[in-house]
């Protein structure tokens, strides 16, 4: 596991593979009866314990950490729907300027 930002080990998620699709049939050949192996599987989440640490120096103290975060998908508005360039000769360049507006709450580099 990789260490996370707090110095601890990252959470480790484990899942079991799906069971074989063999069903036990009843004595009269009727409907299949689920066995213990065919029961729905549960996800098992194992979280590694924080590593042991010792404070260094006499001035070590606990400090409250204030954190602010923004989580959002990129959203933007652009009025230009098509870009059409005139024929351009070799080794020449043409530009097209348009506005791109970030409408999301997260920063979008452009």
PDB file of N, CA and C in Angstrom:
ATOM      1  N   UNK A   1       0.816  -1.202   0.000  1.00  0.00           N
ATOM      2  CA  UNK A   1       0.000   0.000   0.000  1.00  0.00           C
ATOM      3  C   UNK A   1       0.854   1.257   0.000  1.00  0.00           C
ATOM      4  N   UNK A   2       0.384   2.257  -0.713  1.00  0.00           N
ATOM      5  CA  UNK A   2       1.105   3.526  -0.754  1.00  0.00           C
ATOM      6  C   UNK A   2       0.738   4.347   0.457  1.00  0.00           C
ATOM      7  N   UNK A   3       1.670   5.154   0.976  1.00  0.00           N
ATOM      8  CA  UNK A   3       1.319   6.038   2.087  1.00  0.00           C
ATOM      9  C   UNK A   3       0.436   7.161   1.576  1.00  0.00           C
ATOM     10  N   UNK A   4      -0.529   7.589   2.402  1.00  0.00           N
ATOM     11  CA  UNK A   4      -1.388   8.696   2.001  1.00  0.00           C
ATOM     12  C   UNK A   4      -0.774  10.007   2.469  1.00  0.00           C
ATOM     13  N   UNK A   5      -1.487  11.112   2.233  1.00  0.00           N
ATOM     14  CA  UNK A   5      -0.937  12.430   2.550  1.00  0.00           C
ATOM     15  C   UNK A   5      -0.687  12.605   4.038  1.00  0.00           C
ATOM     16  N   UNK A   6      -1.416  11.887   4.881  1.00  0.00           N
ATOM     17  CA  UNK A   6      -1.239  12.031   6.322  1.00  0.00           C
ATOM     18  C   UNK A   6      -0.105  11.165   6.840  1.00  0.00           C
ATOM     19  N   UNK A   7       0.557  10.423   5.954  1.00  0.00           N
ATOM     20  CA  UNK A   7       1.681   9.606   6.383  1.00  0.00           C
ATOM     21  C   UNK A   7       1.280   8.185   6.701  1.00  0.00           C
ATOM     22  N   UNK A   8      -0.016   7.878   6.678  1.00  0.00           N
ATOM     23  CA  UNK A   8      -0.495   6.531   6.976  1.00  0.00           C
ATOM     24  C   UNK A   8      -0.552   5.706   5.705  1.00  0.00           C
ATOM     25  N   UNK A   9      -0.895   4.459   5.860  1.00  0.00           N
ATOM     26  CA  UNK A   9      -1.010   3.585   4.707  1.00  0.00           C
ATOM     27  C   UNK A   9      -2.388   3.771   4.088  1.00  0.00           C
ATOM     28  N   UNK A  10      -2.456   3.642   2.790  1.00  0.00           N
ATOM     29  CA  UNK A  10      -3.716   3.807   2.085  1.00  0.00           C
ATOM     30  C   UNK A  10      -4.638   2.632   2.384  1.00  0.00           C
ATOM     31  N   UNK A  11      -5.930   2.872   2.260  1.00  0.00           N
ATOM     32  CA  UNK A  11      -6.904   1.812   2.508  1.00  0.00           C
ATOM     33  C   UNK A  11      -6.776   0.750   1.426  1.00  0.00           C
ATOM     34  N   UNK A  12      -6.937  -0.512   1.814  1.00  0.00           N
ATOM     35  CA  UNK A  12      -6.802  -1.606   0.882  1.00  0.00           C
ATOM     36  C   UNK A  12      -8.160  -2.268   0.747  1.00  0.00           C
ATOM     37  N   UNK A  13      -8.665  -2.363  -0.482  1.00  0.00           N
ATOM     38  CA  UNK A  13      -9.956  -2.977  -0.706  1.00  0.00           C
ATOM     39  C   UNK A  13      -9.744  -4.331  -1.354  1.00  0.00           C
ATOM     40  N   UNK A  14     -10.431  -5.318  -0.839  1.00  0.00           N
ATOM     41  CA  UNK A  14     -10.323  -6.657  -1.378  1.00  0.00           C
ATOM     42  C   UNK A  14     -11.709  -7.149  -1.730  1.00  0.00           C
ATOM     43  N   UNK A  15     -11.839  -7.834  -2.841  1.00  0.00           N
ATOM     44  CA  UNK A  15     -13.099  -8.455  -3.195  1.00  0.00           C
ATOM     45  C   UNK A  15     -12.834  -9.889  -3.577  1.00  0.00           C
ATOM     46  N   UNK A  16     -13.814 -10.740  -3.316  1.00  0.00           N
ATOM     47  CA  UNK A  16     -13.685 -12.144  -3.662  1.00  0.00           C
ATOM     48  C   UNK A  16     -14.181 -12.342  -5.086  1.00  0.00           C
ATOM     49  N   UNK A  17     -13.627 -13.318  -5.819  1.00  0.00           N
ATOM     50  CA  UNK A  17     -14.113 -13.577  -7.169  1.00  0.00           C
ATOM     51  C   UNK A  17     -15.524 -14.150  -7.117  1.00  0.00           C
ATOM     52  N   UNK A  18     -16.315 -13.969  -8.203  1.00  0.00           N
ATOM     53  CA  UNK A  18     -17.673 -14.486  -8.192  1.00  0.00           C
ATOM     54  C   UNK A  18     -17.663 -16.009  -8.134  1.00  0.00           C
ATOM     55  N   UNK A  19     -18.683 -16.613  -7.506  1.00  0.00           N
ATOM     56  CA  UNK A  19     -18.722 -18.064  -7.378  1.00  0.00           C
ATOM     57  C   UNK A  19     -19.029 -18.735  -8.711  1.00  0.00           C
ATOM     58  N   UNK A  20     -18.742 -20.035  -8.790  1.00  0.00           N
ATOM     59  CA  UNK A  20     -19.039 -20.791  -9.994  1.00  0.00           C
ATOM     60  C   UNK A  20     -20.546 -20.864 -10.166  1.00  0.00           C
ATOM     61  N   UNK A  21     -21.020 -20.951 -11.400  1.00  0.00           N
ATOM     62  CA  UNK A  21     -22.443 -20.912 -11.682  1.00  0.00           C
ATOM     63  C   UNK A  21     -23.070 -22.296 -11.713  1.00  0.00           C
ATOM     64  N   UNK A  22     -22.611 -23.193 -10.901  1.00  0.00           N
ATOM     65  CA  UNK A  22     -23.197 -24.521 -10.830  1.00  0.00           C
ATOM     66  C   UNK A  22     -24.239 -24.518  -9.735  1.00  0.00           C
ATOM     67  N   UNK A  23     -25.460 -24.923 -10.074  1.00  0.00           N
ATOM     68  CA  UNK A  23     -26.536 -24.933  -9.093  1.00  0.00           C
ATOM     69  C   UNK A  23     -26.886 -26.373  -8.760  1.00  0.00           C
ATOM     70  N   UNK A  24     -27.133 -26.585  -7.497  1.00  0.00           N
ATOM     71  CA  UNK A  24     -27.540 -27.919  -7.062  1.00  0.00           C
ATOM     72  C   UNK A  24     -29.028 -28.069  -7.340  1.00  0.00           C
ATOM     73  N   UNK A  25     -29.420 -29.143  -8.006  1.00  0.00           N
ATOM     74  CA  UNK A  25     -30.820 -29.363  -8.336  1.00  0.00           C
ATOM     75  C   UNK A  25     -31.481 -30.153  -7.231  1.00  0.00           C
ATOM     76  N   UNK A  26     -32.765 -29.938  -7.042  1.00  0.00           N
ATOM     77  CA  UNK A  26     -33.521 -30.651  -6.025  1.00  0.00           C
ATOM     78  C   UNK A  26     -33.656 -32.125  -6.388  1.00  0.00           C
ATOM     79  N   UNK A  27     -34.204 -32.911  -5.503  1.00  0.00           N
ATOM     80  CA  UNK A  27     -34.344 -34.352  -5.707  1.00  0.00           C
ATOM     81  C   UNK A  27     -35.239 -34.654  -6.893  1.00  0.00           C
ATOM     82  N   UNK A  28     -36.255 -33.821  -7.176  1.00  0.00           N
ATOM     83  CA  UNK A  28     -37.166 -34.071  -8.280  1.00  0.00           C
ATOM     84  C   UNK A  28     -36.738 -33.321  -9.538  1.00  0.00           C
ATOM     85  N   UNK A  29     -35.555 -32.741  -9.566  1.00  0.00           N
ATOM     86  CA  UNK A  29     -35.081 -32.003 -10.744  1.00  0.00           C
ATOM     87  C   UNK A  29     -35.758 -30.654 -10.867  1.00  0.00           C
ATOM     88  N   UNK A  30     -36.245 -30.126  -9.778  1.00  0.00           N
ATOM     89  CA  UNK A  30     -36.981 -28.864  -9.784  1.00  0.00           C
ATOM     90  C   UNK A  30     -36.052 -27.667  -9.843  1.00  0.00           C
ATOM     91  N   UNK A  31     -36.471 -26.582  -9.232  1.00  0.00           N
ATOM     92  CA  UNK A  31     -35.718 -25.331  -9.257  1.00  0.00           C
ATOM     93  C   UNK A  31     -34.382 -25.488  -8.543  1.00  0.00           C
ATOM     94  N   UNK A  32     -33.427 -24.700  -8.978  1.00  0.00           N
ATOM     95  CA  UNK A  32     -32.091 -24.753  -8.382  1.00  0.00           C
ATOM     96  C   UNK A  32     -32.122 -24.164  -6.985  1.00  0.00           C
ATOM     97  N   UNK A  33     -31.402 -24.773  -6.068  1.00  0.00           N
ATOM     98  CA  UNK A  33     -31.301 -24.302  -4.692  1.00  0.00           C
ATOM     99  C   UNK A  33     -29.945 -23.650  -4.505  1.00  0.00           C
ATOM    100  N   UNK A  34     -29.893 -22.367  -4.084  1.00  0.00           N
ATOM    101  CA  UNK A  34     -28.580 -21.730  -3.912  1.00  0.00           C
ATOM    102  C   UNK A  34     -27.806 -22.384  -2.771  1.00  0.00           C
ATOM    103  N   UNK A  35     -26.540 -22.590  -3.006  1.00  0.00           N
ATOM    104  CA  UNK A  35     -25.673 -23.153  -1.979  1.00  0.00           C
ATOM    105  C   UNK A  35     -24.928 -22.023  -1.293  1.00  0.00           C
ATOM    106  N   UNK A  36     -24.168 -22.341  -0.257  1.00  0.00           N
ATOM    107  CA  UNK A  36     -23.411 -21.335   0.481  1.00  0.00           C
ATOM    108  C   UNK A  36     -22.402 -20.642  -0.425  1.00  0.00           C
ATOM    109  N   UNK A  37     -21.841 -21.394  -1.401  1.00  0.00           N
ATOM    110  CA  UNK A  37     -20.852 -20.812  -2.313  1.00  0.00           C
ATOM    111  C   UNK A  37     -21.489 -19.818  -3.267  1.00  0.00           C
ATOM    112  N   UNK A  38     -22.787 -19.964  -3.551  1.00  0.00           N
ATOM    113  CA  UNK A  38     -23.465 -19.098  -4.505  1.00  0.00           C
ATOM    114  C   UNK A  38     -24.122 -17.892  -3.848  1.00  0.00           C
ATOM    115  N   UNK A  39     -24.029 -17.772  -2.543  1.00  0.00           N
ATOM    116  CA  UNK A  39     -24.622 -16.637  -1.841  1.00  0.00           C
ATOM    117  C   UNK A  39     -23.940 -15.353  -2.305  1.00  0.00           C
ATOM    118  N   UNK A  40     -24.661 -14.224  -2.289  1.00  0.00           N
ATOM    119  CA  UNK A  40     -24.054 -12.955  -2.728  1.00  0.00           C
ATOM    120  C   UNK A  40     -22.789 -12.644  -1.933  1.00  0.00           C
ATOM    121  N   UNK A  41     -21.780 -12.155  -2.620  1.00  0.00           N
ATOM    122  CA  UNK A  41     -20.502 -11.827  -1.989  1.00  0.00           C
ATOM    123  C   UNK A  41     -20.558 -10.414  -1.416  1.00  0.00           C
ATOM    124  N   UNK A  42     -19.878 -10.195  -0.311  1.00  0.00           N
ATOM    125  CA  UNK A  42     -19.789  -8.884   0.313  1.00  0.00           C
ATOM    126  C   UNK A  42     -18.409  -8.321   0.068  1.00  0.00           C
ATOM    127  N   UNK A  43     -18.326  -7.008  -0.088  1.00  0.00           N
ATOM    128  CA  UNK A  43     -17.030  -6.347  -0.208  1.00  0.00           C
ATOM    129  C   UNK A  43     -16.395  -6.270   1.171  1.00  0.00           C
ATOM    130  N   UNK A  44     -15.110  -6.565   1.227  1.00  0.00           N
ATOM    131  CA  UNK A  44     -14.377  -6.495   2.483  1.00  0.00           C
ATOM    132  C   UNK A  44     -13.393  -5.343   2.365  1.00  0.00           C
ATOM    133  N   UNK A  45     -13.476  -4.412   3.282  1.00  0.00           N
ATOM    134  CA  UNK A  45     -12.586  -3.257   3.256  1.00  0.00           C
ATOM    135  C   UNK A  45     -11.662  -3.328   4.458  1.00  0.00           C
ATOM    136  N   UNK A  46     -10.357  -3.422   4.188  1.00  0.00           N
ATOM    137  CA  UNK A  46      -9.368  -3.513   5.248  1.00  0.00           C
ATOM    138  C   UNK A  46      -8.577  -2.214   5.254  1.00  0.00           C
ATOM    139  N   UNK A  47      -8.579  -1.533   6.384  1.00  0.00           N
ATOM    140  CA  UNK A  47      -7.854  -0.269   6.504  1.00  0.00           C
ATOM    141  C   UNK A  47      -6.612  -0.523   7.342  1.00  0.00           C
ATOM    142  N   UNK A  48      -5.458  -0.184   6.777  1.00  0.00           N
ATOM    143  CA  UNK A  48      -4.190  -0.388   7.472  1.00  0.00           C
ATOM    144  C   UNK A  48      -4.083   0.602   8.630  1.00  0.00           C
ATOM    145  N   UNK A  49      -3.544   0.170   9.765  1.00  0.00           N
ATOM    146  CA  UNK A  49      -3.402   1.081  10.909  1.00  0.00           C
ATOM    147  C   UNK A  49      -2.337   2.148  10.651  1.00  0.00           C
ATOM    148  N   UNK A  50      -2.475   3.262  11.334  1.00  0.00           N
ATOM    149  CA  UNK A  50      -1.491   4.339  11.219  1.00  0.00           C
ATOM    150  C   UNK A  50      -0.157   3.865  11.798  1.00  0.00           C
ATOM    151  N   UNK A  51       0.952   4.268  11.197  1.00  0.00           N
ATOM    152  CA  UNK A  51       2.245   3.856  11.738  1.00  0.00           C
ATOM    153  C   UNK A  51       2.525   4.550  13.074  1.00  0.00           C
ATOM    154  N   UNK A  52       3.276   3.882  13.923  1.00  0.00           N
ATOM    155  CA  UNK A  52       3.650   4.447  15.220  1.00  0.00           C
ATOM    156  C   UNK A  52       4.606   5.615  14.990  1.00  0.00           C
ATOM    157  N   UNK A  53       4.440   6.679  15.749  1.00  0.00           N
ATOM    158  CA  UNK A  53       5.323   7.837  15.604  1.00  0.00           C
ATOM    159  C   UNK A  53       5.610   8.430  16.978  1.00  0.00           C
ATOM    160  N   UNK A  54       6.705   9.120  17.049  1.00  0.00           N
ATOM    161  CA  UNK A  54       7.127   9.788  18.278  1.00  0.00           C
ATOM    162  C   UNK A  54       7.313  11.275  17.970  1.00  0.00           C
ATOM    163  N   UNK A  55       6.793  12.175  18.817  1.00  0.00           N
ATOM    164  CA  UNK A  55       7.040  13.596  18.598  1.00  0.00           C
ATOM    165  C   UNK A  55       8.523  13.915  18.791  1.00  0.00           C
ATOM    166  N   UNK A  56       9.032  14.798  17.944  1.00  0.00           N
ATOM    167  CA  UNK A  56      10.447  15.174  18.034  1.00  0.00           C
ATOM    168  C   UNK A  56      10.593  16.513  18.736  1.00  0.00           C
ATOM    169  N   UNK A  57      11.560  16.615  19.613  1.00  0.00           N
ATOM    170  CA  UNK A  57      11.869  17.872  20.291  1.00  0.00           C
ATOM    171  C   UNK A  57      10.888  18.189  21.408  1.00  0.00           C
ATOM    172  N   UNK A  58      11.273  19.206  22.204  1.00  0.00           N
ATOM    173  CA  UNK A  58      10.445  19.588  23.348  1.00  0.00           C
ATOM    174  C   UNK A  58       9.282  20.482  22.929  1.00  0.00           C
ATOM    175  N   UNK A  59       9.401  21.162  21.808  1.00  0.00           N
ATOM    176  CA  UNK A  59       8.367  22.109  21.378  1.00  0.00           C
ATOM    177  C   UNK A  59       7.274  21.466  20.534  1.00  0.00           C
ATOM    178  N   UNK A  60       7.227  20.137  20.467  1.00  0.00           N
ATOM    179  CA  UNK A  60       6.205  19.479  19.655  1.00  0.00           C
ATOM    180  C   UNK A  60       4.839  19.671  20.291  1.00  0.00           C
ATOM    181  N   UNK A  61       3.852  20.043  19.479  1.00  0.00           N
ATOM    182  CA  UNK A  61       2.495  20.230  19.985  1.00  0.00           C
ATOM    183  C   UNK A  61       1.500  19.898  18.876  1.00  0.00           C
ATOM    184  N   UNK A  62       0.267  19.672  19.257  1.00  0.00           N
ATOM    185  CA  UNK A  62      -0.775  19.403  18.290  1.00  0.00           C
ATOM    186  C   UNK A  62      -1.336  20.719  17.789  1.00  0.00           C
ATOM    187  N   UNK A  63      -1.576  20.773  16.481  1.00  0.00           N
ATOM    188  CA  UNK A  63      -2.103  21.978  15.869  1.00  0.00           C
ATOM    189  C   UNK A  63      -3.322  21.580  15.043  1.00  0.00           C
ATOM    190  N   UNK A  64      -4.409  22.329  15.175  1.00  0.00           N
ATOM    191  CA  UNK A  64      -5.604  22.063  14.373  1.00  0.00           C
ATOM    192  C   UNK A  64      -5.323  22.476  12.930  1.00  0.00           C
ATOM    193  N   UNK A  65      -5.650  21.624  12.017  1.00  0.00           N
ATOM    194  CA  UNK A  65      -5.406  21.872  10.600  1.00  0.00           C
ATOM    195  C   UNK A  65      -6.729  22.197   9.936  1.00  0.00           C
ATOM    196  N   UNK A  66      -6.818  23.364   9.320  1.00  0.00           N
ATOM    197  CA  UNK A  66      -8.030  23.766   8.618  1.00  0.00           C
ATOM    198  C   UNK A  66      -7.817  23.507   7.131  1.00  0.00           C
ATOM    199  N   UNK A  67      -8.755  22.783   6.534  1.00  0.00           N
ATOM    200  CA  UNK A  67      -8.623  22.384   5.136  1.00  0.00           C
ATOM    201  C   UNK A  67      -9.860  22.815   4.372  1.00  0.00           C
ATOM    202  N   UNK A  68      -9.655  23.290   3.149  1.00  0.00           N
ATOM    203  CA  UNK A  68     -10.747  23.664   2.259  1.00  0.00           C
ATOM    204  C   UNK A  68     -10.504  22.981   0.923  1.00  0.00           C
ATOM    205  N   UNK A  69     -11.527  22.373   0.350  1.00  0.00           N
ATOM    206  CA  UNK A  69     -11.370  21.686  -0.927  1.00  0.00           C
ATOM    207  C   UNK A  69     -12.600  21.909  -1.784  1.00  0.00           C
ATOM    208  N   UNK A  70     -12.402  21.857  -3.095  1.00  0.00           N
ATOM    209  CA  UNK A  70     -13.493  21.949  -4.051  1.00  0.00           C
ATOM    210  C   UNK A  70     -13.422  20.722  -4.939  1.00  0.00           C
ATOM    211  N   UNK A  71     -14.534  20.022  -5.069  1.00  0.00           N
ATOM    212  CA  UNK A  71     -14.600  18.856  -5.948  1.00  0.00           C
ATOM    213  C   UNK A  71     -15.762  19.062  -6.909  1.00  0.00           C
ATOM    214  N   UNK A  72     -15.465  19.103  -8.186  1.00  0.00           N
ATOM    215  CA  UNK A  72     -16.489  19.339  -9.193  1.00  0.00           C
ATOM    216  C   UNK A  72     -15.971  18.849 -10.529  1.00  0.00           C
ATOM    217  N   UNK A  73     -16.858  18.574 -11.444  1.00  0.00           N
ATOM    218  CA  UNK A  73     -16.467  18.234 -12.809  1.00  0.00           C
ATOM    219  C   UNK A  73     -16.220  19.523 -13.586  1.00  0.00           C
ATOM    220  N   UNK A  74     -15.376  19.440 -14.609  1.00  0.00           N
ATOM    221  CA  UNK A  74     -15.139  20.606 -15.459  1.00  0.00           C
ATOM    222  C   UNK A  74     -16.412  20.923 -16.229  1.00  0.00           C
ATOM    223  N   UNK A  75     -16.792  22.195 -16.219  1.00  0.00           N
ATOM    224  CA  UNK A  75     -17.913  22.673 -17.014  1.00  0.00           C
ATOM    225  C   UNK A  75     -17.476  23.978 -17.649  1.00  0.00           C
ATOM    226  N   UNK A  76     -17.850  24.150 -18.900  1.00  0.00           N
ATOM    227  CA  UNK A  76     -17.458  25.381 -19.575  1.00  0.00           C
ATOM    228  C   UNK A  76     -18.503  25.752 -20.612  1.00  0.00           C
ATOM    229  N   UNK A  77     -18.481  27.018 -21.017  1.00  0.00           N
ATOM    230  CA  UNK A  77     -19.348  27.523 -22.071  1.00  0.00           C
ATOM    231  C   UNK A  77     -18.478  28.076 -23.175  1.00  0.00           C
ATOM    232  N   UNK A  78     -18.890  27.815 -24.408  1.00  0.00           N
ATOM    233  CA  UNK A  78     -18.174  28.332 -25.567  1.00  0.00           C
ATOM    234  C   UNK A  78     -19.212  28.661 -26.623  1.00  0.00           C
ATOM    235  N   UNK A  79     -19.235  29.926 -27.069  1.00  0.00           N
ATOM    236  CA  UNK A  79     -20.217  30.342 -28.065  1.00  0.00           C
ATOM    237  C   UNK A  79     -19.859  29.854 -29.458  1.00  0.00           C
ATOM    238  N   UNK A  80     -18.590  29.606 -29.738  1.00  0.00           N
ATOM    239  CA  UNK A  80     -18.179  29.139 -31.064  1.00  0.00           C
ATOM    240  C   UNK A  80     -18.500  27.655 -31.190  1.00  0.00           C
ATOM    241  N   UNK A  81     -19.252  27.292 -32.225  1.00  0.00           N
ATOM    242  CA  UNK A  81     -19.572  25.881 -32.422  1.00  0.00           C
ATOM    243  C   UNK A  81     -18.751  25.281 -33.561  1.00  0.00           C
ATOM    244  N   UNK A  82     -18.373  26.080 -34.526  1.00  0.00           N
ATOM    245  CA  UNK A  82     -17.516  25.593 -35.619  1.00  0.00           C
ATOM    246  C   UNK A  82     -16.395  26.588 -35.866  1.00  0.00           C
ATOM    247  N   UNK A  83     -15.284  26.086 -36.331  1.00  0.00           N
ATOM    248  CA  UNK A  83     -14.135  26.923 -36.674  1.00  0.00           C
ATOM    249  C   UNK A  83     -13.802  26.639 -38.130  1.00  0.00           C
ATOM    250  N   UNK A  84     -13.904  27.662 -38.968  1.00  0.00           N
ATOM    251  CA  UNK A  84     -13.625  27.500 -40.396  1.00  0.00           C
ATOM    252  C   UNK A  84     -12.458  28.408 -40.767  1.00  0.00           C
ATOM    253  N   UNK A  85     -11.396  27.809 -41.284  1.00  0.00           N
ATOM    254  CA  UNK A  85     -10.230  28.572 -41.715  1.00  0.00           C
ATOM    255  C   UNK A  85     -10.253  28.717 -43.232  1.00  0.00           C
ATOM    256  N   UNK A  86      -9.785  29.854 -43.700  1.00  0.00           N
ATOM    257  CA  UNK A  86      -9.616  30.041 -45.140  1.00  0.00           C
ATOM    258  C   UNK A  86      -8.454  29.170 -45.585  1.00  0.00           C
ATOM    259  N   UNK A  87      -8.349  28.888 -46.884  1.00  0.00           N
ATOM    260  CA  UNK A  87      -7.195  28.102 -47.358  1.00  0.00           C
ATOM    261  C   UNK A  87      -5.888  28.785 -46.940  1.00  0.00           C
ATOM    262  N   UNK A  88      -4.954  27.988 -46.458  1.00  0.00           N
ATOM    263  CA  UNK A  88      -3.699  28.519 -45.919  1.00  0.00           C
ATOM    264  C   UNK A  88      -2.533  27.913 -46.668  1.00  0.00           C
ATOM    265  N   UNK A  89      -1.627  28.756 -47.116  1.00  0.00           N
ATOM    266  CA  UNK A  89      -0.450  28.289 -47.859  1.00  0.00           C
ATOM    267  C   UNK A  89       0.520  27.609 -46.878  1.00  0.00           C
ATOM    268  N   UNK A  90       1.394  26.785 -47.433  1.00  0.00           N
ATOM    269  CA  UNK A  90       2.374  26.074 -46.628  1.00  0.00           C
ATOM    270  C   UNK A  90       3.268  27.066 -45.881  1.00  0.00           C
ATOM    271  N   UNK A  91       3.625  26.753 -44.659  1.00  0.00           N
ATOM    272  CA  UNK A  91       4.460  27.559 -43.761  1.00  0.00           C
ATOM    273  C   UNK A  91       3.783  28.865 -43.337  1.00  0.00           C
ATOM    274  N   UNK A  92       2.493  28.977 -43.523  1.00  0.00           N
ATOM    275  CA  UNK A  92       1.751  30.147 -43.068  1.00  0.00           C
ATOM    276  C   UNK A  92       0.885  29.722 -41.884  1.00  0.00           C
ATOM    277  N   UNK A  93       0.406  30.680 -41.129  1.00  0.00           N
ATOM    278  CA  UNK A  93      -0.402  30.371 -39.951  1.00  0.00           C
ATOM    279  C   UNK A  93      -1.650  31.232 -39.944  1.00  0.00           C
ATOM    280  N   UNK A  94      -2.717  30.695 -39.392  1.00  0.00           N
ATOM    281  CA  UNK A  94      -3.954  31.447 -39.192  1.00  0.00           C
ATOM    282  C   UNK A  94      -4.396  31.208 -37.749  1.00  0.00           C
ATOM    283  N   UNK A  95      -5.068  32.188 -37.189  1.00  0.00           N
ATOM    284  CA  UNK A  95      -5.552  32.052 -35.816  1.00  0.00           C
ATOM    285  C   UNK A  95      -7.053  32.284 -35.777  1.00  0.00           C
ATOM    286  N   UNK A  96      -7.674  31.773 -34.742  1.00  0.00           N
ATOM    287  CA  UNK A  96      -9.099  31.981 -34.508  1.00  0.00           C
ATOM    288  C   UNK A  96      -9.261  32.222 -33.012  1.00  0.00           C
ATOM    289  N   UNK A  97      -9.813  33.355 -32.642  1.00  0.00           N
ATOM    290  CA  UNK A  97      -9.974  33.700 -31.228  1.00  0.00           C
ATOM    291  C   UNK A  97     -11.424  33.467 -30.812  1.00  0.00           C
ATOM    292  N   UNK A  98     -11.593  32.900 -29.629  1.00  0.00           N
ATOM    293  CA  UNK A  98     -12.932  32.692 -29.082  1.00  0.00           C
ATOM    294  C   UNK A  98     -12.836  32.698 -27.566  1.00  0.00           C
ATOM    295  N   UNK A  99     -13.968  32.943 -26.911  1.00  0.00           N
ATOM    296  CA  UNK A  99     -13.997  32.978 -25.455  1.00  0.00           C
ATOM    297  C   UNK A  99     -14.449  31.637 -24.909  1.00  0.00           C
ATOM    298  N   UNK A 100     -13.782  31.197 -23.867  1.00  0.00           N
ATOM    299  CA  UNK A 100     -14.117  29.974 -23.160  1.00  0.00           C
ATOM    300  C   UNK A 100     -14.345  30.372 -21.711  1.00  0.00           C
ATOM    301  N   UNK A 101     -15.563  30.113 -21.185  1.00  0.00           N
ATOM    302  CA  UNK A 101     -15.907  30.541 -19.835  1.00  0.00           C
ATOM    303  C   UNK A 101     -16.053  29.317 -18.937  1.00  0.00           C
ATOM    304  N   UNK A 102     -15.361  29.335 -17.802  1.00  0.00           N
ATOM    305  CA  UNK A 102     -15.454  28.256 -16.821  1.00  0.00           C
ATOM    306  C   UNK A 102     -16.705  28.482 -15.990  1.00  0.00           C
ATOM    307  N   UNK A 103     -17.705  27.563 -16.109  1.00  0.00           N
ATOM    308  CA  UNK A 103     -18.941  27.693 -15.336  1.00  0.00           C
ATOM    309  C   UNK A 103     -18.951  26.763 -14.126  1.00  0.00           C
ATOM    310  N   UNK A 104     -17.925  25.936 -13.964  1.00  0.00           N
ATOM    311  CA  UNK A 104     -17.845  25.034 -12.807  1.00  0.00           C
ATOM    312  C   UNK A 104     -17.227  25.736 -11.620  1.00  0.00           C
ATOM    313  N   UNK A 105     -17.214  25.035 -10.471  1.00  0.00           N
ATOM    314  CA  UNK A 105     -16.637  25.622  -9.266  1.00  0.00           C
ATOM    315  C   UNK A 105     -15.168  25.266  -9.092  1.00  0.00           C
ATOM    316  N   UNK A 106     -14.675  24.269  -9.834  1.00  0.00           N
ATOM    317  CA  UNK A 106     -13.285  23.883  -9.754  1.00  0.00           C
ATOM    318  C   UNK A 106     -12.464  24.661 -10.788  1.00  0.00           C
ATOM    319  N   UNK A 107     -11.189  24.844 -10.494  1.00  0.00           N
ATOM    320  CA  UNK A 107     -10.296  25.569 -11.397  1.00  0.00           C
ATOM    321  C   UNK A 107     -10.057  24.732 -12.653  1.00  0.00           C
ATOM    322  N   UNK A 108     -10.109  25.388 -13.807  1.00  0.00           N
ATOM    323  CA  UNK A 108      -9.861  24.725 -15.077  1.00  0.00           C
ATOM    324  C   UNK A 108      -8.789  25.519 -15.818  1.00  0.00           C
ATOM    325  N   UNK A 109      -7.624  24.897 -16.014  1.00  0.00           N
ATOM    326  CA  UNK A 109      -6.552  25.588 -16.729  1.00  0.00           C
ATOM    327  C   UNK A 109      -6.825  25.556 -18.225  1.00  0.00           C
ATOM    328  N   UNK A 110      -6.767  26.721 -18.848  1.00  0.00           N
ATOM    329  CA  UNK A 110      -6.906  26.826 -20.297  1.00  0.00           C
ATOM    330  C   UNK A 110      -6.235  28.058 -20.786  1.00  0.00           C
TER     331      UNK A 110
END
